């Protein structure tokens, strides 16, 4: 394994001066990892599409050993290694009580569980979510999942300035939203120290504590200094009734009756197809789409669509049949639309569709069967 040793030695040269004990531990770990990899490499590999890139390059293994032993502290490995010194990341808004609930995990999505189709009939309360597009072919079998609303914090206020694409989403009594303190900026906010994280997308996540209660604000469309000025001016009344900052409006929050009642998510992906679009002369014509669509329905709704201004780039608020909807011109997979009806949040993504087509397709969602097609109820 002469070549492997040279990889280790080259990475070691990048490290600052370390004790012989650290280097010995790193090399021992590296040797052990190499022996395990040799055993795995000798195993037969099934010839399936999923058996691609099953082994990591040995350079990464050498990096892992050096990082784990504390020899190199500045290399961030490009895979999910528990030893990698990763900067802070936003873990989502979770209630403070979620830390005591084993089913919640460390991220709101950790409570999600996909249900096998054999169990769907045992969840009749999810049937109203099963909507789709009869005009398109199903790409993959639909998914039905449960999730626990008690593991996701609901905002106490959402402020938005639609004309300038700015938004503030305020949470009270939340768990620490960051994975680590590394890379966070300490700022003065509301007479105390707070921490703020600003990812490359330009959005901000600000947290601080008042009277033993942790607050969290997600913000978009404002600078860090502008955010601090806005938060300093807020009247954070624990009993509610928050007034919006100057230039902002307050969004109506969805009503959550019981966070302990399980929630559901229905989703289905579609392939090439078309929809009928009304013409000025009263007729219709079929509009052939670019080949992909995604439909999701989730209940209960936790935050209004205006909250998307505080967490997604390029979001626009549009009117959709008398309500606000958030429009994503460049959503993953195509243009996207999110809206709320009753206690259900809907999300639609269609490749190649403009806003008018997206709205027309959204109006055409119909109840579908368990396979994502037809009307079975």
PDB file of C-alpha atoms in Angstrom, residues 87-89 178 180-189 192-199 203-208 214 224-225 227-228:
ATOM      1  CA  UNK A  87     -19.529  24.873  10.112  1.00  0.00           C
ATOM      2  CA  UNK A  88     -22.857  25.664  11.731  1.00  0.00           C
ATOM      3  CA  UNK A  89     -25.983  24.859   9.785  1.00  0.00           C
ATOM      4  CA  UNK A 178     -27.952  25.500  15.001  1.00  0.00           C
ATOM      5  CA  UNK A 180     -22.852  23.842  16.219  1.00  0.00           C
ATOM      6  CA  UNK A 181     -21.523  27.256  17.261  1.00  0.00           C
ATOM      7  CA  UNK A 182     -18.784  27.140  14.612  1.00  0.00           C
ATOM      8  CA  UNK A 183     -19.129  29.967  12.100  1.00  0.00           C
ATOM      9  CA  UNK A 184     -21.876  31.863  13.925  1.00  0.00           C
ATOM     10  CA  UNK A 185     -21.620  35.629  14.390  1.00  0.00           C
ATOM     11  CA  UNK A 186     -22.345  37.107  17.821  1.00  0.00           C
ATOM     12  CA  UNK A 187     -24.480  40.250  17.603  1.00  0.00           C
ATOM     13  CA  UNK A 188     -26.118  42.654  20.026  1.00  0.00           C
ATOM     14  CA  UNK A 189     -29.890  42.291  19.872  1.00  0.00           C
ATOM     15  CA  UNK A 192     -28.349  40.858  24.954  1.00  0.00           C
ATOM     16  CA  UNK A 193     -26.033  38.720  22.848  1.00  0.00           C
ATOM     17  CA  UNK A 194     -27.517  36.762  19.990  1.00  0.00           C
ATOM     18  CA  UNK A 195     -26.181  34.522  17.253  1.00  0.00           C
ATOM     19  CA  UNK A 196     -26.817  34.987  13.562  1.00  0.00           C
ATOM     20  CA  UNK A 197     -26.099  32.713  10.620  1.00  0.00           C
ATOM     21  CA  UNK A 198     -26.165  34.055   7.073  1.00  0.00           C
ATOM     22  CA  UNK A 199     -25.763  31.290   4.435  1.00  0.00           C
ATOM     23  CA  UNK A 203     -30.985  34.830   4.256  1.00  0.00           C
ATOM     24  CA  UNK A 204     -30.517  35.211   8.004  1.00  0.00           C
ATOM     25  CA  UNK A 205     -31.275  33.042  11.018  1.00  0.00           C
ATOM     26  CA  UNK A 206     -31.111  35.015  14.278  1.00  0.00           C
ATOM     27  CA  UNK A 207     -31.595  33.591  17.763  1.00  0.00           C
ATOM     28  CA  UNK A 208     -31.322  35.022  21.279  1.00  0.00           C
ATOM     29  CA  UNK A 214     -35.246  31.380  23.165  1.00  0.00           C
ATOM     30  CA  UNK A 224     -27.983  41.942   8.902  1.00  0.00           C
ATOM     31  CA  UNK A 225     -27.980  45.457  10.358  1.00  0.00           C
ATOM     32  CA  UNK A 227     -32.662  42.849  10.576  1.00  0.00           C
ATOM     33  CA  UNK A 228     -31.258  43.811  13.979  1.00  0.00           C
TER      34      UNK A 228
END
